Coordinates of C-alpha atoms in Angstrom, one line a residue:
Chain Z
M1 CA -126.0 -140.7 -86.7
E2 CA -122.3 -139.7 -86.5
N3 CA -120.9 -138.7 -89.8
V4 CA -117.1 -139.3 -89.9
M5 CA -116.8 -136.9 -92.8
E6 CA -117.9 -134.0 -90.6
Q7 CA -115.4 -131.4 -89.5
S8 CA -115.3 -129.7 -86.1
W9 CA -116.4 -126.1 -86.4
K10 CA -113.2 -125.0 -84.7
Q11 CA -111.1 -126.2 -87.6
A12 CA -112.6 -123.6 -90.0
K13 CA -114.1 -120.9 -87.9
A14 CA -114.3 -118.3 -90.7
V15 CA -116.2 -120.6 -93.1
F16 CA -118.4 -121.8 -90.3
A17 CA -119.4 -118.3 -89.2
A18 CA -119.9 -117.1 -92.7
A19 CA -122.2 -120.0 -93.6
L20 CA -124.1 -120.2 -90.3
G21 CA -124.6 -116.5 -89.7
P22 CA -127.1 -115.5 -92.4
P23 CA -129.5 -118.4 -92.3
L24 CA -129.5 -118.4 -88.5
V25 CA -130.1 -114.7 -88.2
W26 CA -132.9 -114.9 -90.7
L27 CA -134.5 -117.9 -89.1
V28 CA -134.5 -116.3 -85.6
L29 CA -135.5 -112.9 -86.7
F30 CA -138.1 -113.7 -89.3
F31 CA -139.5 -117.0 -88.2
L32 CA -138.8 -117.9 -84.6
A33 CA -139.4 -114.4 -83.2
P34 CA -142.8 -114.0 -84.9
M35 CA -143.8 -117.4 -83.7
A36 CA -142.7 -116.6 -80.2
I37 CA -144.8 -113.4 -80.2
V38 CA -147.9 -115.3 -81.3
W39 CA -147.2 -117.9 -78.6
A40 CA -146.9 -115.1 -76.0
Y41 CA -150.1 -113.5 -77.2
S42 CA -152.0 -116.8 -76.7
F43 CA -151.5 -116.1 -73.0
G44 CA -152.8 -112.6 -73.1
H45 CA -156.1 -110.7 -73.5
N46 CA -157.3 -107.6 -75.4
E47 CA -156.9 -104.4 -73.6
G48 CA -158.5 -101.6 -75.5
L49 CA -158.7 -101.8 -79.3
T50 CA -155.1 -102.3 -80.2
Q51 CA -153.3 -103.2 -77.0
I52 CA -152.7 -106.7 -75.9
A53 CA -151.7 -107.4 -72.4
I54 CA -149.8 -110.7 -71.8
T55 CA -151.0 -111.8 -68.5
G56 CA -150.1 -115.5 -68.5
T57 CA -153.8 -116.5 -68.6
F58 CA -154.9 -119.8 -69.9
G59 CA -158.3 -118.4 -70.6
N60 CA -157.9 -118.5 -74.4
Y61 CA -157.0 -122.2 -74.3
A62 CA -159.9 -122.9 -72.1
R63 CA -162.2 -121.2 -74.6
A64 CA -160.6 -123.1 -77.5
I65 CA -161.8 -126.4 -75.9
E66 CA -165.3 -125.2 -75.3
P67 CA -167.8 -127.4 -77.1
L68 CA -168.3 -124.9 -80.0
Y69 CA -164.7 -124.9 -80.9
L70 CA -163.9 -128.4 -79.9
K71 CA -166.5 -129.5 -82.4
I72 CA -164.6 -127.6 -85.1
F73 CA -161.3 -129.2 -84.1
L74 CA -162.8 -132.7 -84.2
K75 CA -164.5 -132.0 -87.5
S76 CA -161.3 -130.7 -89.0
A77 CA -159.4 -133.7 -87.9
W78 CA -162.2 -135.9 -89.3
V79 CA -162.2 -134.1 -92.6
A80 CA -158.4 -134.3 -92.9
G81 CA -158.5 -138.0 -91.9
L82 CA -161.1 -138.8 -94.5
T83 CA -159.2 -136.8 -97.1
T84 CA -156.0 -138.7 -96.2
G85 CA -157.8 -142.1 -96.4
L86 CA -159.3 -141.3 -99.8
C87 CA -156.0 -140.1 -101.1
L88 CA -154.4 -143.3 -99.9
V89 CA -157.0 -145.5 -101.6
L90 CA -156.9 -143.5 -104.8
G91 CA -153.1 -143.0 -104.9
F92 CA -151.8 -146.4 -103.9
P93 CA -152.6 -148.2 -107.2
V94 CA -151.2 -145.2 -109.0
A95 CA -147.9 -145.4 -107.1
L96 CA -147.8 -149.2 -107.6
A97 CA -148.4 -148.8 -111.4
I98 CA -145.6 -146.1 -111.6
T99 CA -143.2 -148.4 -109.6
F100 CA -143.6 -151.2 -112.1
A101 CA -143.8 -149.2 -115.2
S102 CA -141.0 -149.1 -117.8
D103 CA -138.4 -146.4 -117.4
K104 CA -140.0 -144.2 -120.1
A105 CA -143.5 -144.6 -118.9
K106 CA -142.3 -144.0 -115.3
T107 CA -140.9 -140.5 -116.2
W108 CA -144.1 -139.5 -118.0
L109 CA -146.4 -140.8 -115.2
L110 CA -144.3 -139.0 -112.5
L111 CA -144.5 -135.8 -114.6
L112 CA -148.3 -136.2 -114.9
I113 CA -148.6 -136.5 -111.1
M114 CA -146.1 -133.6 -110.5
L115 CA -147.7 -131.1 -112.8
P116 CA -150.9 -130.4 -110.8
F117 CA -148.6 -130.4 -107.7
W118 CA -146.7 -127.5 -109.3
T119 CA -149.9 -125.7 -110.4
N120 CA -151.1 -122.8 -108.3
L121 CA -153.4 -124.0 -105.5
L122 CA -155.8 -121.2 -106.0
I123 CA -156.2 -122.0 -109.7
R124 CA -156.8 -125.6 -109.0
T125 CA -159.5 -124.6 -106.4
Y126 CA -161.0 -122.2 -108.9
A127 CA -161.1 -124.9 -111.5
L128 CA -163.1 -127.0 -109.2
I129 CA -165.6 -124.1 -108.5
A130 CA -166.1 -123.9 -112.3
V131 CA -166.8 -127.6 -112.4
L132 CA -169.1 -127.8 -109.4
R133 CA -171.2 -124.6 -109.2
T134 CA -174.8 -124.4 -110.1
E135 CA -174.0 -123.3 -113.7
G136 CA -170.9 -125.4 -113.7
Y137 CA -169.7 -127.9 -116.2
V138 CA -171.3 -130.9 -114.3
N139 CA -174.7 -129.3 -113.9
Q140 CA -174.8 -127.9 -117.5
S141 CA -173.8 -131.3 -118.9
L142 CA -176.5 -133.0 -116.8
E143 CA -179.0 -130.4 -117.9
W144 CA -178.1 -131.0 -121.5
L145 CA -178.5 -134.8 -121.0
W146 CA -181.8 -134.2 -119.1
K147 CA -183.2 -132.1 -122.0
G148 CA -182.0 -134.7 -124.5
G149 CA -183.6 -137.4 -122.5
G150 CA -186.8 -135.3 -122.3
G151 CA -186.9 -134.9 -126.0
L152 CA -186.3 -138.6 -126.5
A153 CA -189.1 -139.4 -124.1
A154 CA -191.5 -137.1 -126.0
L155 CA -190.5 -138.8 -129.2
V156 CA -191.6 -142.2 -128.0
G157 CA -194.7 -140.7 -126.4
L158 CA -193.8 -140.8 -122.8
Q159 CA -194.5 -138.1 -120.2
P160 CA -192.1 -135.2 -120.6
L161 CA -189.5 -134.9 -117.8
G162 CA -189.9 -132.1 -115.4
D163 CA -187.7 -129.0 -115.1
F164 CA -184.0 -129.8 -114.5
Q165 CA -183.0 -129.3 -110.9
P166 CA -179.3 -128.5 -110.7
L167 CA -177.4 -130.6 -108.1
E168 CA -176.0 -128.7 -105.1
L169 CA -172.4 -129.6 -105.5
L170 CA -170.7 -126.5 -104.1
H171 CA -170.6 -124.8 -100.7
N172 CA -171.0 -128.0 -98.7
N173 CA -168.9 -130.7 -97.0
F174 CA -168.8 -132.8 -100.1
A175 CA -167.2 -130.0 -102.1
V176 CA -164.6 -129.4 -99.3
I177 CA -163.6 -133.1 -99.1
L178 CA -163.5 -133.4 -102.9
G179 CA -161.4 -130.3 -103.1
L180 CA -159.0 -131.5 -100.4
V181 CA -158.5 -134.8 -102.1
Y182 CA -158.0 -133.1 -105.5
V183 CA -155.4 -130.8 -104.1
H184 CA -153.5 -133.3 -101.9
L185 CA -153.5 -136.4 -104.1
P186 CA -150.0 -135.7 -105.5
F187 CA -148.7 -135.3 -101.9
M188 CA -149.7 -138.9 -101.3
V189 CA -148.6 -140.5 -104.5
L190 CA -145.0 -139.2 -104.5
P191 CA -143.9 -140.6 -101.1
L192 CA -145.8 -143.8 -101.7
Y193 CA -143.9 -144.2 -105.0
S194 CA -140.5 -143.5 -103.5
A195 CA -141.3 -146.2 -100.8
L196 CA -142.5 -148.8 -103.2
D197 CA -139.7 -148.1 -105.6
R198 CA -137.2 -149.1 -102.9
L199 CA -138.8 -152.5 -102.3
D200 CA -136.9 -155.6 -103.3
K201 CA -139.0 -156.8 -106.3
S202 CA -137.8 -160.4 -105.9
L203 CA -139.7 -160.7 -102.7
L204 CA -142.9 -159.9 -104.6
E205 CA -142.0 -162.4 -107.3
A206 CA -141.3 -165.0 -104.6
S207 CA -144.6 -164.4 -103.0
L208 CA -146.4 -164.8 -106.4
D209 CA -144.4 -167.9 -107.3
L210 CA -145.3 -169.5 -104.0
G211 CA -148.9 -169.2 -104.8
A212 CA -150.1 -166.1 -103.1
G213 CA -152.5 -164.0 -105.3
H214 CA -152.0 -160.4 -106.1
M215 CA -154.2 -159.1 -103.3
R216 CA -152.6 -161.4 -100.8
T217 CA -149.1 -160.3 -101.9
L218 CA -150.2 -156.7 -101.7
F219 CA -151.5 -156.9 -98.1
K220 CA -149.0 -159.5 -96.7
V221 CA -145.8 -158.4 -98.4
V222 CA -146.0 -155.0 -100.1
V223 CA -147.9 -153.0 -97.4
P224 CA -145.8 -154.2 -94.4
L225 CA -142.6 -153.5 -96.2
A226 CA -143.7 -150.1 -97.4
L227 CA -145.3 -149.1 -94.1
P228 CA -142.8 -146.3 -93.3
G229 CA -143.4 -144.8 -96.7
I230 CA -147.2 -145.2 -96.3
A231 CA -146.9 -143.5 -92.9
S232 CA -145.0 -140.6 -94.2
G233 CA -147.5 -140.2 -97.1
I234 CA -150.3 -140.1 -94.6
L235 CA -148.5 -137.5 -92.6
I236 CA -147.6 -135.3 -95.6
T237 CA -151.2 -135.4 -96.6
F238 CA -152.8 -135.1 -93.2
I239 CA -150.9 -132.0 -92.0
P240 CA -151.7 -129.6 -94.8
A241 CA -155.3 -130.9 -95.0
L242 CA -155.8 -130.3 -91.3
G243 CA -154.6 -126.7 -91.6
A244 CA -156.3 -126.0 -95.0
Y245 CA -157.7 -122.6 -95.3
L246 CA -158.4 -121.9 -99.0
T247 CA -160.4 -125.0 -99.8
P248 CA -163.0 -124.8 -97.0
D249 CA -163.1 -121.0 -97.5
L250 CA -163.9 -121.2 -101.2
L251 CA -165.7 -124.5 -101.6
G252 CA -167.3 -124.9 -98.2
G253 CA -170.5 -123.5 -96.8
P254 CA -171.2 -122.0 -93.4
D255 CA -171.2 -125.5 -91.8
S256 CA -167.9 -126.6 -93.4
Q257 CA -165.5 -124.2 -91.8
M258 CA -162.2 -125.7 -90.5
I259 CA -159.7 -124.6 -87.9
A260 CA -157.8 -122.3 -90.2
N261 CA -160.9 -120.4 -91.1
I262 CA -161.7 -119.8 -87.4
I263 CA -158.1 -118.6 -86.9
E264 CA -158.4 -116.2 -89.8
R265 CA -161.6 -114.8 -88.5
Q266 CA -160.1 -114.1 -85.1
F267 CA -157.3 -112.2 -86.6
K268 CA -159.1 -110.3 -89.4
R269 CA -162.7 -109.8 -88.5
A270 CA -163.3 -110.5 -84.8
N271 CA -160.0 -108.8 -83.9
D272 CA -159.4 -111.2 -81.0
W273 CA -155.7 -111.9 -81.5
P274 CA -155.1 -113.6 -78.2
F275 CA -157.8 -116.2 -78.9
G276 CA -156.7 -116.6 -82.5
A277 CA -153.1 -117.1 -81.2
A278 CA -154.3 -119.8 -78.9
M279 CA -156.2 -121.6 -81.7
S280 CA -153.2 -121.3 -83.9
F281 CA -151.0 -122.9 -81.3
V282 CA -153.5 -125.7 -80.7
L283 CA -153.3 -126.4 -84.4
M284 CA -149.4 -126.4 -84.1
Y285 CA -149.5 -128.8 -81.2
L286 CA -151.9 -131.2 -83.1
T287 CA -149.4 -131.0 -86.0
F288 CA -146.5 -131.9 -83.7
I289 CA -148.4 -134.8 -82.2
A290 CA -149.1 -136.2 -85.7
I291 CA -145.3 -135.9 -86.5
A292 CA -144.4 -137.5 -83.2
I293 CA -146.8 -140.5 -83.9
Q294 CA -145.2 -140.9 -87.3
A295 CA -141.7 -140.8 -85.9
V296 CA -142.6 -143.5 -83.4
L297 CA -144.1 -145.7 -86.1
A298 CA -141.0 -145.2 -88.3
K299 CA -138.7 -146.2 -85.4
R300 CA -140.5 -149.5 -85.0
T301 CA -139.5 -150.6 -88.4
P302 CA -135.9 -149.6 -88.6
E303 CA -134.9 -152.1 -91.3
A304 CA -137.1 -150.5 -93.9
K305 CA -135.8 -147.0 -93.2
G306 CA -134.0 -145.1 -95.9
Chain K
M1 CA -143.3 -159.4 -135.2
S2 CA -144.6 -161.9 -132.7
K3 CA -147.8 -161.3 -130.8
K4 CA -147.5 -159.3 -127.6
S5 CA -146.7 -161.5 -124.6
P6 CA -149.2 -161.6 -121.8
P7 CA -148.4 -159.2 -119.0
G8 CA -145.7 -160.5 -116.6
P9 CA -146.6 -161.0 -113.0
L10 CA -145.4 -157.6 -112.0
E11 CA -146.3 -155.6 -115.1
Y12 CA -149.2 -153.9 -113.4
L13 CA -149.3 -151.2 -116.0
R14 CA -150.3 -153.6 -118.6
R15 CA -153.4 -154.9 -116.8
W16 CA -156.7 -153.2 -117.7
P17 CA -158.1 -152.6 -114.2
M18 CA -154.9 -150.8 -113.4
Q19 CA -155.1 -148.8 -116.6
A20 CA -158.7 -147.9 -116.0
W21 CA -157.8 -146.7 -112.5
L22 CA -154.9 -144.6 -113.8
A23 CA -157.2 -143.1 -116.5
M24 CA -159.8 -142.3 -113.8
V25 CA -157.2 -140.6 -111.6
G26 CA -155.8 -138.8 -114.6
I27 CA -159.3 -137.5 -115.6
F28 CA -159.9 -136.4 -112.0
L29 CA -156.7 -134.5 -111.8
Y30 CA -156.7 -132.9 -115.3
A31 CA -160.3 -132.5 -116.4
P32 CA -161.0 -129.4 -114.3
L33 CA -157.8 -127.8 -115.4
I34 CA -158.3 -128.6 -119.1
A35 CA -161.9 -127.5 -119.0
L36 CA -160.7 -124.2 -117.4
M37 CA -158.2 -123.6 -120.1
A38 CA -160.5 -124.6 -123.0
F39 CA -163.3 -122.3 -121.9
S40 CA -161.0 -119.3 -121.7
F41 CA -161.2 -119.4 -125.5
N42 CA -165.0 -119.8 -125.6
D43 CA -166.9 -116.9 -127.0
S44 CA -169.7 -117.1 -124.4
R45 CA -169.7 -115.6 -120.9
R46 CA -171.6 -118.2 -118.9
N47 CA -172.5 -121.1 -121.1
I48 CA -170.5 -124.3 -121.4
V49 CA -171.8 -124.7 -125.0
W50 CA -169.1 -123.8 -127.4
K51 CA -169.9 -120.5 -129.2
G52 CA -166.7 -120.1 -131.1
F53 CA -163.1 -119.4 -130.6
T54 CA -162.0 -116.0 -129.2
L55 CA -159.0 -114.4 -127.8
K56 CA -160.9 -111.4 -126.4
Y57 CA -160.5 -112.4 -122.8
Y58 CA -156.8 -112.5 -123.3
D59 CA -157.0 -109.1 -124.9
K60 CA -159.0 -107.9 -121.8
L61 CA -156.5 -109.5 -119.5
F62 CA -153.5 -107.8 -121.1
N63 CA -155.3 -104.5 -120.8
D64 CA -156.3 -104.9 -117.2
S65 CA -153.7 -102.8 -115.4
A66 CA -154.6 -104.0 -111.9
L67 CA -154.2 -107.7 -112.9
L68 CA -151.0 -107.0 -114.7
E69 CA -149.6 -105.1 -111.7
A70 CA -150.5 -108.0 -109.5
F71 CA -148.8 -110.4 -111.9
G72 CA -145.7 -108.2 -112.0
N73 CA -145.6 -108.1 -108.2
S74 CA -145.9 -111.9 -108.0
L75 CA -143.0 -112.4 -110.5
T76 CA -140.8 -109.8 -108.7
I77 CA -141.5 -111.3 -105.3
A78 CA -140.8 -114.8 -106.6
A79 CA -137.6 -113.8 -108.3
V80 CA -136.1 -111.8 -105.3
S81 CA -137.2 -114.4 -102.7
T82 CA -135.7 -117.2 -104.9
V83 CA -132.3 -115.5 -105.0
I84 CA -132.2 -114.8 -101.2
S85 CA -133.6 -118.3 -100.4
L86 CA -131.0 -119.9 -102.6
F87 CA -128.2 -118.1 -100.8
L88 CA -129.6 -118.8 -97.3
G89 CA -130.6 -122.4 -98.1
A90 CA -127.2 -123.3 -99.6
A91 CA -125.4 -121.8 -96.6
A92 CA -127.5 -123.6 -94.1
A93 CA -127.1 -126.9 -96.0
L94 CA -123.3 -126.4 -96.2
V95 CA -123.1 -125.8 -92.4
L96 CA -125.2 -128.8 -91.6
W97 CA -123.4 -131.1 -94.0
R98 CA -119.9 -130.0 -93.3
F99 CA -119.6 -129.2 -89.6
R100 CA -120.0 -130.7 -86.2
F101 CA -121.0 -128.1 -83.7
P102 CA -122.9 -127.6 -80.5
G103 CA -126.6 -127.0 -81.1
K104 CA -126.6 -128.8 -84.5
T105 CA -129.7 -130.8 -83.7
A106 CA -131.5 -127.7 -82.5
L107 CA -130.6 -125.9 -85.7
D108 CA -131.7 -128.9 -87.8
G109 CA -135.0 -129.0 -86.0
A110 CA -135.6 -125.3 -86.1
L111 CA -134.9 -125.3 -89.9
A112 CA -137.6 -128.0 -90.3
L113 CA -140.2 -125.9 -88.5
P114 CA -141.1 -123.6 -91.4
I115 CA -141.7 -126.7 -93.5
V116 CA -144.1 -128.4 -91.1
V117 CA -145.9 -125.5 -89.5
P118 CA -149.3 -125.0 -91.0
E119 CA -149.5 -122.1 -93.4
I120 CA -152.2 -120.3 -91.5
C121 CA -150.0 -120.3 -88.3
M122 CA -147.1 -118.8 -90.2
G123 CA -149.5 -116.3 -91.8
V124 CA -150.8 -115.0 -88.5
A125 CA -147.2 -114.9 -87.1
M126 CA -146.2 -112.7 -90.1
L127 CA -149.3 -110.5 -89.6
V128 CA -148.4 -109.9 -86.0
F129 CA -144.7 -109.4 -86.7
F130 CA -145.3 -106.8 -89.3
A131 CA -148.1 -105.1 -87.4
K132 CA -146.3 -104.9 -84.0
V133 CA -142.6 -105.4 -84.3
M134 CA -141.4 -104.2 -87.7
P135 CA -144.1 -102.2 -89.4
W136 CA -143.3 -102.0 -93.1
P137 CA -143.4 -98.4 -94.2
Q138 CA -146.4 -97.6 -96.4
G139 CA -146.1 -95.9 -99.8
L140 CA -142.6 -97.0 -100.6
A141 CA -141.5 -97.0 -104.2
W142 CA -141.9 -100.3 -106.1
P143 CA -140.4 -102.8 -105.5
L144 CA -139.5 -101.8 -102.0
N145 CA -143.2 -101.9 -101.0
L146 CA -143.0 -105.6 -101.6
G147 CA -140.3 -106.1 -98.9
A148 CA -142.6 -107.6 -96.2
I149 CA -144.0 -110.2 -98.5
I150 CA -140.5 -111.0 -99.8
I151 CA -139.3 -111.5 -96.2
A152 CA -142.2 -113.8 -95.5
H153 CA -141.7 -115.8 -98.6
V154 CA -138.0 -116.3 -98.0
S155 CA -138.8 -117.6 -94.5
F156 CA -140.9 -120.5 -95.8
S157 CA -138.8 -121.1 -99.0
F158 CA -135.2 -121.3 -97.8
P159 CA -135.6 -124.4 -95.6
F160 CA -136.9 -126.3 -98.6
V161 CA -133.8 -125.2 -100.6
A162 CA -131.6 -126.4 -97.7
V163 CA -133.3 -129.8 -97.7
V164 CA -132.8 -130.2 -101.5
V165 CA -129.1 -129.1 -101.4
R166 CA -128.3 -131.2 -98.4
A167 CA -129.7 -134.3 -100.1
R168 CA -127.4 -133.6 -103.0
M169 CA -124.4 -133.0 -100.8
A170 CA -124.8 -136.5 -99.3
S171 CA -123.4 -137.9 -102.6
F172 CA -120.3 -135.7 -102.5
N173 CA -117.0 -137.5 -102.6
R174 CA -114.8 -135.9 -99.9
E175 CA -111.6 -137.1 -101.6
M176 CA -112.2 -134.5 -104.3
E177 CA -112.1 -131.8 -101.7
E178 CA -109.0 -133.2 -100.1
A179 CA -107.4 -133.3 -103.5
A180 CA -108.2 -129.7 -104.0
R181 CA -106.7 -128.9 -100.7
D182 CA -103.5 -130.9 -101.4
L183 CA -103.2 -128.9 -104.6
G184 CA -103.2 -125.7 -102.5
A185 CA -106.8 -124.4 -102.6
G186 CA -107.9 -122.5 -99.5
E187 CA -111.3 -123.0 -97.8
F188 CA -113.3 -120.5 -99.9
R189 CA -111.6 -121.6 -103.1
T190 CA -112.5 -125.2 -102.4
I191 CA -116.1 -124.2 -101.9
K192 CA -116.2 -122.2 -105.0
D193 CA -114.4 -124.6 -107.4
V194 CA -115.2 -128.0 -106.0
I195 CA -118.3 -128.0 -103.8
L196 CA -120.4 -125.5 -105.7
P197 CA -120.2 -127.3 -109.0
H198 CA -121.3 -130.5 -107.3
M199 CA -124.1 -128.6 -105.7
A200 CA -125.3 -126.9 -108.9
P201 CA -128.1 -129.3 -109.9
S202 CA -129.6 -129.1 -106.5
L203 CA -129.4 -125.3 -106.7
V204 CA -131.5 -125.4 -110.0
A205 CA -134.0 -127.7 -108.3
G206 CA -134.1 -125.5 -105.2
A207 CA -134.5 -122.4 -107.2
L208 CA -137.5 -123.9 -109.1
L209 CA -139.0 -125.0 -105.8
A210 CA -138.5 -121.6 -104.2
F211 CA -139.9 -119.8 -107.2
T212 CA -143.0 -122.0 -107.4
L213 CA -143.6 -121.9 -103.7
S214 CA -143.6 -118.1 -103.8
L215 CA -145.7 -117.9 -106.9
D216 CA -148.2 -120.3 -105.4
D217 CA -148.5 -118.8 -102.0
F218 CA -151.8 -117.3 -101.1
V219 CA -152.4 -117.7 -97.4
I220 CA -149.2 -116.1 -96.0
T221 CA -149.3 -113.3 -98.5
F222 CA -152.9 -112.7 -97.7
F223 CA -151.8 -112.0 -94.1
T224 CA -148.6 -110.1 -94.8
A225 CA -149.7 -107.8 -97.6
G226 CA -150.7 -104.3 -96.9
P227 CA -153.9 -102.9 -98.4
D228 CA -152.0 -101.5 -101.5
T229 CA -149.9 -104.4 -102.5
V230 CA -151.6 -107.2 -104.3
T231 CA -150.1 -110.3 -105.7
F232 CA -151.6 -112.5 -108.5
P233 CA -153.1 -115.1 -106.2
V234 CA -154.6 -112.5 -103.9
K235 CA -156.1 -110.7 -106.9
V236 CA -157.5 -113.9 -108.4
Y237 CA -158.9 -114.7 -104.9
S238 CA -160.9 -111.5 -104.9
M239 CA -162.1 -112.1 -108.4
V240 CA -163.1 -115.6 -107.6
R241 CA -165.1 -114.5 -104.6
F242 CA -167.3 -112.5 -107.0
S243 CA -167.9 -114.9 -109.8
V244 CA -166.4 -117.3 -112.3
T245 CA -165.6 -115.4 -115.5
P246 CA -163.7 -116.1 -118.7
E247 CA -161.1 -113.4 -117.6
V248 CA -160.2 -115.4 -114.6
N249 CA -160.0 -118.5 -116.8
A250 CA -157.6 -116.6 -119.1
A251 CA -155.5 -115.4 -116.3
S252 CA -155.3 -118.9 -114.8
T253 CA -154.4 -120.4 -118.2
V254 CA -151.5 -118.0 -118.5
L255 CA -150.2 -119.1 -115.1
I256 CA -150.7 -122.8 -115.8
V257 CA -148.7 -122.4 -119.1
L258 CA -146.0 -120.5 -117.2
T259 CA -145.8 -123.3 -114.6
V260 CA -145.5 -126.0 -117.3
L261 CA -142.8 -124.1 -119.1
L262 CA -140.9 -123.5 -115.9
T263 CA -141.1 -127.2 -115.0
A264 CA -140.0 -128.2 -118.5
A265 CA -137.1 -125.7 -118.4
A266 CA -135.9 -127.1 -115.0
L267 CA -136.1 -130.7 -116.2
K268 CA -134.1 -129.7 -119.3
L269 CA -131.6 -127.8 -117.3
Q270 CA -131.1 -130.6 -114.8
G271 CA -130.4 -133.0 -117.7
D272 CA -128.1 -130.5 -119.4
P273 CA -124.4 -131.1 -118.7
A274 CA -123.8 -127.3 -118.7
A275 CA -125.9 -127.0 -115.6
T276 CA -124.0 -129.6 -113.8
A277 CA -120.6 -128.1 -114.7
G278 CA -118.8 -131.1 -116.1
H279 CA -120.4 -133.8 -114.1
G280 CA -121.4 -136.8 -116.3
P281 CA -124.9 -138.0 -116.7
K282 CA -124.0 -141.0 -114.5
D283 CA -123.6 -138.5 -111.7
L284 CA -127.1 -137.3 -112.3
G285 CA -128.5 -140.8 -112.3
G286 CA -129.0 -140.8 -108.5
E287 CA -130.8 -137.5 -108.7
K288 CA -133.7 -138.7 -110.7
P289 CA -136.9 -139.0 -108.8

């Protein structure tokens, strides 16, 4: 897109240099250079304890697609996909309700969605641990109900209930997916809302006037028109879910590790930086592929862009 | 008063299934946080049964020097990295909004990278960088010992600031700048007196974003921090690994309250004419989410 308001850099070289210099230097020195080093390491191997020789080998990538690690990649993609799907199902009605709310209600509802989004991720994860653990709020409430039920049963002369067995809610795949949905739901609702808010409401009214039901209007009118927004909501949820570290680390068990946990282990415990670097770049490539797919989808519906 | 009219065709918020759905999502999002805050006042270590109101965990918290130090570190890192991010982000936004130059698309793309790259990838990149290329000296005086973490935080924050500022600049009316020039203002004077005031609301929003991103970050700090520098999330992480305790509940409550206050302050500031330097509320209308 050519912006006619733009000025050629030659017209104001001093301003241009003063404004470009600092962010460019910072970006190159403290972001691109570190990334480039990791990329270079992914083609190297350990030599001694601390030395890494960059030999141009593809061995680390070959190891990354061995069945053991390939399974973790596939599982991470599946977990992130499921999380995204659940967020979409949960979040779409919320976004729709906000879109058609009165101005005052809209502000409050948006604020309600934003607040958890601004709250520290670790604290939100910790809150879930407190809810789900064996002595957590859910299990203690259930135990209380169970005892109450047992007392009631004894009163009416029935067999007393057995000992309460706490549910295993933590350190498994269920907890990881619940945690990821919990953390990422606002990521989904906000882009959905901004897409739905731009829709021409008279189209919906026309559809309803012409006899289509709410569901039919939703799937035949709203969803197709809001597709680019839905696609960006999916992307914004899927990418961080795929690279999630904290949620599987704290809520998951040994069989619910995701890519990020494997990468962390290579760098911190296993001390195999070249392999960790390769895994890290596979994750980056997967991220870029997801972005590219979204970009292609967005291009297909140019009239709804904005 | 007449009876309430039935909900209109598009008044989804007035239909009960929609209300029930919203209530369910609300409970899902808030119940864990509210329970966490409530039980930080419960006079019982491990039971959810209410044993009485107490502030003793807050008392403990404010006497826990390690936790206070971590909290102070986090606030300092967030403050310093916000200032640097604001400066770098505004400069980058200004360049991309204002100028046509070779390599613009490349810069645009490179600036988007820290936003899209998974946290873990950036974390390991920072680990490698500070281990191999630019080792941060150990045992420096506070707050210099936080330098590496601050650098890492600026790297992921300032592109967000640039995005927010750039979106705001899209609504700038270039005629105002031309008028300033006609009246004899030079390049830097125009930026200071015409462009910056227009930019101000986005600087407030960008600052809040950078501050929260920094305060929130665990993964990148976890990889960047040396053994002696601990931030609040890193400290809470090590506490959580051991057990769930009322002290952690109290610490979390303090941070949640701080976040809510910050958000409220930012919303107030953005609505405040003083923060927008003379621009009417109409001007802010387009800014609302």
